[in-house]
Amino acid sequence: MSADFKRYAGKEIDVLFAAELCAHSGTCVRGLPRVFDVRRRPWVLADAESAERIAELVDRCPSGALRYERKEVE
Ligand code: SF4
């Protein structure tokens, strides 16, 4: 069964999240609270930090619930 990822689009990076895979470690909300805030809708703002920092954080998600896609920026 493949997970259902929801896309949160930004200018330089899109963040994708599959709630069913999330292990609720809190790594994302503690690491980049301006990007990941579960009290806000949408809870992910892909432009709230640099694409570099978001990519680094997503790579630390322990469950695979977060992914990212970088965009070509001219
Ligand atoms: S870092 Fe990944 S597993 Fe942890 S709360 Fe965020 S999305 Fe869920």
PDB file of C-alpha atoms and ligand atoms in Angstrom:
ATOM      1  CA  MET A   1       0.000   0.000   0.000  1.00  0.00           C
ATOM      2  CA  SER A   2       1.443   3.378  -0.928  1.00  0.00           C
ATOM      3  CA  ALA A   3       1.019   6.315   1.401  1.00  0.00           C
ATOM      4  CA  ASP A   4      -1.105   9.299   0.488  1.00  0.00           C
ATOM      5  CA  PHE A   5       1.129  12.393   0.475  1.00  0.00           C
ATOM      6  CA  LYS A   6      -0.370  15.864   0.663  1.00  0.00           C
ATOM      7  CA  ARG A   7       1.641  18.617  -1.011  1.00  0.00           C
ATOM      8  CA  TYR A   8       2.480  21.963   0.605  1.00  0.00           C
ATOM      9  CA  ALA A   9       3.880  24.096  -2.165  1.00  0.00           C
ATOM     10  CA  GLY A  10       6.562  26.755  -1.782  1.00  0.00           C
ATOM     11  CA  LYS A  11       8.498  28.884  -4.230  1.00  0.00           C
ATOM     12  CA  GLU A  12      11.743  26.895  -4.041  1.00  0.00           C
ATOM     13  CA  ILE A  13      10.634  23.675  -2.412  1.00  0.00           C
ATOM     14  CA  ASP A  14       7.466  21.654  -1.960  1.00  0.00           C
ATOM     15  CA  VAL A  15       6.975  19.710   1.257  1.00  0.00           C
ATOM     16  CA  LEU A  16       4.984  16.476   1.075  1.00  0.00           C
ATOM     17  CA  PHE A  17       3.440  14.863   4.128  1.00  0.00           C
ATOM     18  CA  ALA A  18       1.713  11.527   4.696  1.00  0.00           C
ATOM     19  CA  ALA A  19      -0.159  11.674   7.995  1.00  0.00           C
ATOM     20  CA  GLU A  20      -0.568   7.901   8.145  1.00  0.00           C
ATOM     21  CA  LEU A  21       3.223   7.457   8.327  1.00  0.00           C
ATOM     22  CA  CYS A  22       3.920  10.128  10.953  1.00  0.00           C
ATOM     23  CA  ALA A  23       5.442   8.752  14.162  1.00  0.00           C
ATOM     24  CA  HIS A  24       4.809  12.004  16.076  1.00  0.00           C
ATOM     25  CA  SER A  25       8.439  12.361  17.042  1.00  0.00           C
ATOM     26  CA  GLY A  26       8.129  16.141  17.018  1.00  0.00           C
ATOM     27  CA  THR A  27      11.390  16.515  15.090  1.00  0.00           C
ATOM     28  CA  CYS A  28       9.763  18.806  12.537  1.00  0.00           C
ATOM     29  CA  VAL A  29       7.856  21.131  14.882  1.00  0.00           C
ATOM     30  CA  ARG A  30      10.825  21.482  17.250  1.00  0.00           C
ATOM     31  CA  GLY A  31      13.359  21.874  14.457  1.00  0.00           C
ATOM     32  CA  LEU A  32      11.606  24.480  12.312  1.00  0.00           C
ATOM     33  CA  PRO A  33       8.603  25.826  14.211  1.00  0.00           C
ATOM     34  CA  ARG A  34       7.931  28.573  11.676  1.00  0.00           C
ATOM     35  CA  VAL A  35       7.477  25.968   8.957  1.00  0.00           C
ATOM     36  CA  PHE A  36       5.765  23.206  10.925  1.00  0.00           C
ATOM     37  CA  ASP A  37       3.000  24.296  13.299  1.00  0.00           C
ATOM     38  CA  VAL A  38       0.203  21.839  14.007  1.00  0.00           C
ATOM     39  CA  ARG A  39      -1.999  24.596  15.459  1.00  0.00           C
ATOM     40  CA  ARG A  40      -2.075  26.435  12.141  1.00  0.00           C
ATOM     41  CA  ARG A  41      -3.799  25.629   8.851  1.00  0.00           C
ATOM     42  CA  PRO A  42      -2.062  24.872   6.664  1.00  0.00           C
ATOM     43  CA  TRP A  43       0.299  23.358   9.201  1.00  0.00           C
ATOM     44  CA  VAL A  44       3.243  23.453   6.753  1.00  0.00           C
ATOM     45  CA  LEU A  45       4.503  26.727   5.230  1.00  0.00           C
ATOM     46  CA  ALA A  46       7.189  25.817   2.719  1.00  0.00           C
ATOM     47  CA  ASP A  47       8.350  29.436   2.313  1.00  0.00           C
ATOM     48  CA  ALA A  48       8.848  30.184   6.012  1.00  0.00           C
ATOM     49  CA  GLU A  49      12.538  29.095   6.005  1.00  0.00           C
ATOM     50  CA  SER A  50      15.158  28.576   3.320  1.00  0.00           C
ATOM     51  CA  ALA A  51      14.780  25.553   1.071  1.00  0.00           C
ATOM     52  CA  GLU A  52      18.160  24.339   2.367  1.00  0.00           C
ATOM     53  CA  ARG A  53      17.035  24.305   5.965  1.00  0.00           C
ATOM     54  CA  ILE A  54      13.740  22.644   5.113  1.00  0.00           C
ATOM     55  CA  ALA A  55      15.472  19.931   3.092  1.00  0.00           C
ATOM     56  CA  GLU A  56      17.872  19.230   5.982  1.00  0.00           C
ATOM     57  CA  LEU A  57      14.988  18.960   8.425  1.00  0.00           C
ATOM     58  CA  VAL A  58      12.909  16.711   6.191  1.00  0.00           C
ATOM     59  CA  ASP A  59      15.904  14.387   5.868  1.00  0.00           C
ATOM     60  CA  ARG A  60      15.814  13.981   9.663  1.00  0.00           C
ATOM     61  CA  CYS A  61      12.137  12.897   9.801  1.00  0.00           C
ATOM     62  CA  PRO A  62      12.443   9.401  11.305  1.00  0.00           C
ATOM     63  CA  SER A  63       9.304   7.904   9.793  1.00  0.00           C
ATOM     64  CA  GLY A  64       9.412   8.854   6.131  1.00  0.00           C
ATOM     65  CA  ALA A  65       6.210  10.874   6.549  1.00  0.00           C
ATOM     66  CA  LEU A  66       7.929  13.972   5.147  1.00  0.00           C
ATOM     67  CA  ARG A  67       9.447  14.339   1.700  1.00  0.00           C
ATOM     68  CA  TYR A  68      10.461  17.313  -0.366  1.00  0.00           C
ATOM     69  CA  GLU A  69      10.846  18.269  -3.997  1.00  0.00           C
ATOM     70  CA  ARG A  70      13.250  21.069  -4.867  1.00  0.00           C
ATOM     71  CA  LYS A  71      12.318  23.374  -7.731  1.00  0.00           C
ATOM     72  CA  GLU A  72      14.492  24.948 -10.371  1.00  0.00           C
ATOM     73  CA  VAL A  73      14.867  28.620  -9.444  1.00  0.00           C
ATOM     74  CA  GLU A  74      16.345  31.036 -11.961  1.00  0.00           C
TER      75      GLU A  74
HETATM   76  S1  SF4 B   1       9.450  14.659  11.983  1.00  0.00           S
HETATM   77 FE1  SF4 B   1       8.268  13.232  10.719  1.00  0.00          FE
HETATM   78  S2  SF4 B   1       7.571  11.606  12.128  1.00  0.00           S
HETATM   79 FE2  SF4 B   1       8.228  13.372  13.360  1.00  0.00          FE
HETATM   80  S3  SF4 B   1       6.361  14.527  13.747  1.00  0.00           S
HETATM   81 FE3  SF4 B   1       7.328  15.427  11.935  1.00  0.00          FE
HETATM   82  S4  SF4 B   1       6.393  14.344  10.203  1.00  0.00           S
HETATM   83 FE4  SF4 B   1       5.943  13.145  12.026  1.00  0.00          FE
END
